[in-house]
Amino acid sequence: MAIPSIAQVRKALIARPGKPFDLSARDTADRSLFPDKAEAETSLRKDAAVINELKDMLYAEGKRGLIVVLQGMDTSGKSGTIKAVFSETTPLGMEVKAFKVPSSEELARDYLWRVHNAVPRRGHVGIFDRSHYEDVLVVRVRGFAPLEAVEQRYAQINAFEKHLCENGYTVVKFMLNIGHAEQGVRLKERLMEPHKLWKFNPGDLDDREHWPDFMNAYQIAVERCSTRHAPWYVIPADSRSRRNAMIARIVRGALEDMDLAWKDPGLDPGSYTI
Ligand code: AMP
Ligand code: MG
């Protein structure tokens, strides 16, 4: 089996903009793109190296930015994805932001304020571990804002992302789609393994209780907010190695589409003697 092309991976995983989307039809354990684990790991390694090089070009150019949005239920692998996909990338020019329960300072503003504030400077790659989508996911499920207000947010988010896109940012969004059973396995692992226990939060069990409501909220968000300028990719996330490989293919594709080249500083190397 050959490594699937970036086009193949995108086509299999995108939620097509403007088309009906059915989350329940997406198999969280789908391995068809990478049946072989060793091949997934090889693909990840190669892509991680290329991502590093392209990210350096982005940094040198300093004119545009990339925003990678990671959303998923607890244990779906948001932090593991960051570790793997950017394992070859120097921290210079990377901006990682984990969005937690909003602070009182944040709640005193509109919900996009903290997100806009976390947009990476040009030349940088920004990774959002959770994002403004929490404001239509957990907020919708838990009723933290009136439903009418939540309903207005999908169009607001699309406008916000279009604004970023028109101002030099590429926005690519991933739903790490883990199955309910696999989450159960991983939550148990967290309780049993000392190096994972710190990630366990009893509140995660409350979210797990509301699984169908969360899936409904994801269904709505992905369907309404997968756009040409900021598409959603729904990643089968029950296998960590395949998840990483698929996301790395798409992140690499996003950087390649920027047509980056080493910046020409307008110097004549021949005119210097060292
Ligand atoms: P974690 O990512 O596991 O560290 O958990 C962060 C928690 O913050 C999750 O339970 C999120 O649902 C919650 N959170 C993030 N953004 C918001 C938001 N805008 N409103 C309410 N809760 C949020
Ligand atoms: Mg958590």
mmCIF file of C-alpha atoms in Angstrom, residues 32-239:
data_model
loop_
_atom_site.group_PDB
_atom_site.id
_atom_site.type_symbol
_atom_site.label_atom_id
_atom_site.label_comp_id
_atom_site.label_asym_id
_atom_site.label_seq_id
_atom_site.Cartn_x
_atom_site.Cartn_y
_atom_site.Cartn_z
ATOM 1 C CA SER A 32 -9.073 2.717 5.247
ATOM 2 C CA LEU A 33 -6.626 5.535 4.446
ATOM 3 C CA PHE A 34 -3.891 3.948 6.533
ATOM 4 C CA PRO A 35 -4.622 0.239 7.031
ATOM 5 C CA ASP A 36 -1.030 -0.306 8.066
ATOM 6 C CA LYS A 37 0.189 1.285 11.287
ATOM 7 C CA ALA A 38 3.853 1.286 10.274
ATOM 8 C CA GLU A 39 2.937 3.131 7.092
ATOM 9 C CA ALA A 40 0.973 5.711 9.063
ATOM 10 C CA GLU A 41 4.034 6.292 11.235
ATOM 11 C CA THR A 42 6.311 6.635 8.219
ATOM 12 C CA SER A 43 3.917 9.084 6.593
ATOM 13 C CA LEU A 44 3.721 11.140 9.791
ATOM 14 C CA ARG A 45 7.498 11.323 10.086
ATOM 15 C CA LYS A 46 7.926 12.501 6.510
ATOM 16 C CA ASP A 47 5.152 15.061 6.769
ATOM 17 C CA ALA A 48 6.422 16.369 10.102
ATOM 18 C CA ALA A 49 9.808 17.080 8.486
ATOM 19 C CA VAL A 50 8.209 18.897 5.537
ATOM 20 C CA ILE A 51 5.902 20.837 7.862
ATOM 21 C CA ASN A 52 8.986 22.051 9.698
ATOM 22 C CA GLU A 53 10.609 23.292 6.514
ATOM 23 C CA LEU A 54 7.463 25.003 5.213
ATOM 24 C CA LYS A 55 6.859 26.589 8.584
ATOM 25 C CA ASP A 56 10.367 28.070 8.459
ATOM 26 C CA MET A 57 9.535 29.535 5.042
ATOM 27 C CA LEU A 58 6.338 31.001 6.472
ATOM 28 C CA TYR A 59 8.367 32.522 9.284
ATOM 29 C CA ALA A 60 10.961 33.953 6.885
ATOM 30 C CA GLU A 61 8.260 35.451 4.696
ATOM 31 C CA GLY A 62 6.459 36.937 7.685
ATOM 32 C CA LYS A 63 3.364 37.951 5.732
ATOM 33 C CA ARG A 64 0.823 35.227 6.316
ATOM 34 C CA GLY A 65 -0.187 32.866 9.081
ATOM 35 C CA LEU A 66 -1.661 29.429 9.596
ATOM 36 C CA ILE A 67 -4.277 28.619 12.217
ATOM 37 C CA VAL A 68 -4.897 24.984 13.076
ATOM 38 C CA VAL A 69 -8.082 24.456 15.077
ATOM 39 C CA LEU A 70 -8.351 21.233 17.083
ATOM 40 C CA GLN A 71 -11.684 20.248 18.556
ATOM 41 C CA GLY A 72 -12.770 16.975 20.068
ATOM 42 C CA MET A 73 -14.189 15.367 23.161
ATOM 43 C CA ASP A 74 -11.869 14.709 26.101
ATOM 44 C CA THR A 75 -9.212 12.078 25.297
ATOM 45 C CA SER A 76 -9.747 12.517 21.543
ATOM 46 C CA GLY A 77 -6.065 13.409 21.245
ATOM 47 C CA LYS A 78 -5.773 17.149 20.822
ATOM 48 C CA SER A 79 -2.505 17.410 22.723
ATOM 49 C CA GLY A 80 -1.182 14.148 21.281
ATOM 50 C CA THR A 81 -1.812 15.549 17.802
ATOM 51 C CA ILE A 82 0.174 18.676 18.577
ATOM 52 C CA LYS A 83 3.045 16.606 19.913
ATOM 53 C CA ALA A 84 3.125 14.337 16.859
ATOM 54 C CA VAL A 85 2.336 16.610 13.918
ATOM 55 C CA PHE A 86 4.742 19.310 15.091
ATOM 56 C CA SER A 87 7.351 16.918 16.509
ATOM 57 C CA GLU A 88 9.959 18.165 14.032
ATOM 58 C CA THR A 89 9.030 21.824 14.314
ATOM 59 C CA THR A 90 11.073 24.365 16.212
ATOM 60 C CA PRO A 91 9.006 26.252 18.803
ATOM 61 C CA LEU A 92 10.166 29.530 17.270
ATOM 62 C CA GLY A 93 7.208 30.994 15.433
ATOM 63 C CA MET A 94 4.709 28.592 16.972
ATOM 64 C CA GLU A 95 1.877 29.880 19.142
ATOM 65 C CA VAL A 96 -0.179 27.289 20.977
ATOM 66 C CA LYS A 97 -3.278 28.389 22.799
ATOM 67 C CA ALA A 98 -5.453 26.106 24.916
ATOM 68 C CA PHE A 99 -8.921 27.552 25.440
ATOM 69 C CA LYS A 100 -10.288 26.745 28.877
ATOM 70 C CA VAL A 101 -13.420 27.800 30.732
ATOM 71 C CA PRO A 102 -13.499 31.574 30.105
ATOM 72 C CA SER A 103 -12.133 33.808 32.858
ATOM 73 C CA SER A 104 -14.169 36.679 34.255
ATOM 74 C CA GLU A 105 -12.081 39.042 32.098
ATOM 75 C CA GLU A 106 -12.996 37.000 29.045
ATOM 76 C CA LEU A 107 -16.649 36.661 29.985
ATOM 77 C CA ALA A 108 -16.823 40.425 30.285
ATOM 78 C CA ARG A 109 -16.305 40.650 26.498
ATOM 79 C CA ASP A 110 -17.927 39.054 23.469
ATOM 80 C CA TYR A 111 -16.914 35.410 23.000
ATOM 81 C CA LEU A 112 -14.652 36.088 20.000
ATOM 82 C CA TRP A 113 -12.539 38.619 21.861
ATOM 83 C CA ARG A 114 -10.197 36.075 23.426
ATOM 84 C CA VAL A 115 -9.977 34.186 20.169
ATOM 85 C CA HIS A 116 -9.038 37.186 18.080
ATOM 86 C CA ASN A 117 -6.507 38.031 20.744
ATOM 87 C CA ALA A 118 -4.918 34.587 20.294
ATOM 88 C CA VAL A 119 -4.552 34.871 16.514
ATOM 89 C CA PRO A 120 -0.862 34.298 15.753
ATOM 90 C CA ARG A 121 1.221 37.108 14.371
ATOM 91 C CA ARG A 122 1.986 36.903 10.674
ATOM 92 C CA GLY A 123 4.739 34.429 9.889
ATOM 93 C CA HIS A 124 3.601 32.190 12.718
ATOM 94 C CA VAL A 125 1.621 29.007 13.068
ATOM 95 C CA GLY A 126 -1.130 29.160 15.681
ATOM 96 C CA ILE A 127 -2.584 26.019 17.171
ATOM 97 C CA PHE A 128 -5.904 26.287 18.944
ATOM 98 C CA ASP A 129 -6.464 23.457 21.430
ATOM 99 C CA ARG A 130 -10.228 24.040 21.597
ATOM 100 C CA SER A 131 -11.408 27.330 20.161
ATOM 101 C CA HIS A 132 -14.366 29.629 19.526
ATOM 102 C CA TYR A 133 -16.253 26.442 18.641
ATOM 103 C CA GLU A 134 -16.617 25.743 22.368
ATOM 104 C CA ASP A 135 -19.045 28.659 22.250
ATOM 105 C CA VAL A 136 -21.381 26.612 20.067
ATOM 106 C CA LEU A 137 -20.509 23.198 21.564
ATOM 107 C CA VAL A 138 -20.274 23.085 25.348
ATOM 108 C CA VAL A 139 -22.170 26.367 25.557
ATOM 109 C CA ARG A 140 -25.007 24.924 23.483
ATOM 110 C CA VAL A 141 -25.089 21.624 25.364
ATOM 111 C CA ARG A 142 -24.933 23.184 28.817
ATOM 112 C CA GLY A 143 -27.102 26.163 28.037
ATOM 113 C CA PHE A 144 -24.421 28.671 29.120
ATOM 114 C CA ALA A 145 -25.944 31.147 26.677
ATOM 115 C CA PRO A 146 -29.525 31.379 25.362
ATOM 116 C CA LEU A 147 -30.167 29.178 22.353
ATOM 117 C CA GLU A 148 -31.092 32.227 20.251
ATOM 118 C CA ALA A 149 -27.653 33.707 20.942
ATOM 119 C CA VAL A 150 -25.926 30.424 20.082
ATOM 120 C CA GLU A 151 -27.918 30.215 16.860
ATOM 121 C CA GLN A 152 -26.528 33.576 15.782
ATOM 122 C CA ARG A 153 -22.959 32.480 16.365
ATOM 123 C CA TYR A 154 -22.542 30.145 13.386
ATOM 124 C CA ALA A 155 -22.844 33.011 10.938
ATOM 125 C CA GLN A 156 -20.678 35.196 13.186
ATOM 126 C CA ILE A 157 -17.982 32.519 13.240
ATOM 127 C CA ASN A 158 -18.103 32.126 9.457
ATOM 128 C CA ALA A 159 -17.727 35.882 9.061
ATOM 129 C CA PHE A 160 -14.850 35.965 11.559
ATOM 130 C CA GLU A 161 -12.981 33.167 9.818
ATOM 131 C CA LYS A 162 -13.566 34.785 6.418
ATOM 132 C CA HIS A 163 -12.152 37.992 7.814
ATOM 133 C CA LEU A 164 -9.033 36.134 8.973
ATOM 134 C CA CYS A 165 -8.730 34.448 5.597
ATOM 135 C CA GLU A 166 -8.969 37.774 3.757
ATOM 136 C CA ASN A 167 -6.282 39.148 6.028
ATOM 137 C CA GLY A 168 -3.602 36.608 5.263
ATOM 138 C CA TYR A 169 -4.538 33.613 7.406
ATOM 139 C CA THR A 170 -5.167 30.065 6.364
ATOM 140 C CA VAL A 171 -7.614 28.420 8.742
ATOM 141 C CA VAL A 172 -7.914 24.650 8.880
ATOM 142 C CA LYS A 173 -10.165 22.892 11.345
ATOM 143 C CA PHE A 174 -10.099 19.358 12.674
ATOM 144 C CA MET A 175 -12.728 17.491 14.617
ATOM 145 C CA LEU A 176 -10.999 14.583 16.337
ATOM 146 C CA ASN A 177 -13.874 12.160 16.111
ATOM 147 C CA ILE A 178 -13.459 9.567 18.830
ATOM 148 C CA GLY A 179 -16.031 6.884 19.638
ATOM 149 C CA HIS A 180 -17.837 6.706 22.958
ATOM 150 C CA ALA A 181 -16.380 3.267 23.718
ATOM 151 C CA GLU A 182 -12.824 4.344 22.917
ATOM 152 C CA GLN A 183 -13.218 7.370 25.164
ATOM 153 C CA GLY A 184 -14.214 4.988 27.960
ATOM 154 C CA VAL A 185 -11.011 3.011 27.429
ATOM 155 C CA ARG A 186 -8.901 6.166 27.483
ATOM 156 C CA LEU A 187 -10.549 7.629 30.565
ATOM 157 C CA LYS A 188 -9.816 4.362 32.390
ATOM 158 C CA GLU A 189 -6.201 4.605 31.213
ATOM 159 C CA ARG A 190 -5.995 8.063 32.693
ATOM 160 C CA LEU A 191 -7.104 6.725 36.044
ATOM 161 C CA MET A 192 -4.633 3.863 35.951
ATOM 162 C CA GLU A 193 -1.482 5.491 34.639
ATOM 163 C CA PRO A 194 0.296 8.003 36.889
ATOM 164 C CA HIS A 195 1.632 9.983 33.922
ATOM 165 C CA LYS A 196 -1.905 10.411 32.589
ATOM 166 C CA LEU A 197 -3.773 10.908 35.848
ATOM 167 C CA TRP A 198 -3.175 14.663 35.849
ATOM 168 C CA LYS A 199 -5.319 14.929 32.742
ATOM 169 C CA PHE A 200 -8.299 13.315 34.434
ATOM 170 C CA ASN A 201 -10.991 15.762 35.355
ATOM 171 C CA PRO A 202 -14.173 14.485 37.021
ATOM 172 C CA GLY A 203 -16.030 17.059 34.902
ATOM 173 C CA ASP A 204 -15.116 14.991 31.838
ATOM 174 C CA LEU A 205 -17.530 12.340 33.086
ATOM 175 C CA ASP A 206 -20.354 14.885 33.032
ATOM 176 C CA ASP A 207 -19.549 15.664 29.407
ATOM 177 C CA ARG A 208 -19.485 11.936 28.696
ATOM 178 C CA GLU A 209 -23.009 11.676 30.116
ATOM 179 C CA HIS A 210 -24.104 14.234 27.540
ATOM 180 C CA TRP A 211 -22.455 12.437 24.623
ATOM 181 C CA PRO A 212 -25.467 12.491 22.239
ATOM 182 C CA ASP A 213 -25.985 16.206 22.906
ATOM 183 C CA PHE A 214 -22.335 16.920 22.159
ATOM 184 C CA MET A 215 -22.481 14.890 18.958
ATOM 185 C CA ASN A 216 -25.555 16.849 17.931
ATOM 186 C CA ALA A 217 -23.745 20.123 18.636
ATOM 187 C CA TYR A 218 -20.725 18.961 16.594
ATOM 188 C CA GLN A 219 -23.022 17.873 13.775
ATOM 189 C CA ILE A 220 -24.570 21.343 13.608
ATOM 190 C CA ALA A 221 -21.275 23.239 13.958
ATOM 191 C CA VAL A 222 -19.451 21.219 11.319
ATOM 192 C CA GLU A 223 -22.337 21.372 8.864
ATOM 193 C CA ARG A 224 -22.897 25.104 9.223
ATOM 194 C CA CYS A 225 -19.276 26.197 9.529
ATOM 195 C CA SER A 226 -17.413 24.113 6.969
ATOM 196 C CA THR A 227 -16.702 26.746 4.364
ATOM 197 C CA ARG A 228 -14.418 27.091 1.383
ATOM 198 C CA HIS A 229 -12.247 29.542 3.299
ATOM 199 C CA ALA A 230 -12.136 27.457 6.494
ATOM 200 C CA PRO A 231 -13.122 23.830 5.938
ATOM 201 C CA TRP A 232 -13.759 21.236 8.624
ATOM 202 C CA TYR A 233 -12.061 17.869 8.445
ATOM 203 C CA VAL A 234 -13.590 15.097 10.528
ATOM 204 C CA ILE A 235 -10.818 12.731 11.564
ATOM 205 C CA PRO A 236 -11.490 9.171 12.707
ATOM 206 C CA ALA A 237 -9.660 9.342 16.026
ATOM 207 C CA ASP A 238 -9.906 5.898 17.617
ATOM 208 C CA SER A 239 -6.416 5.061 16.335
#
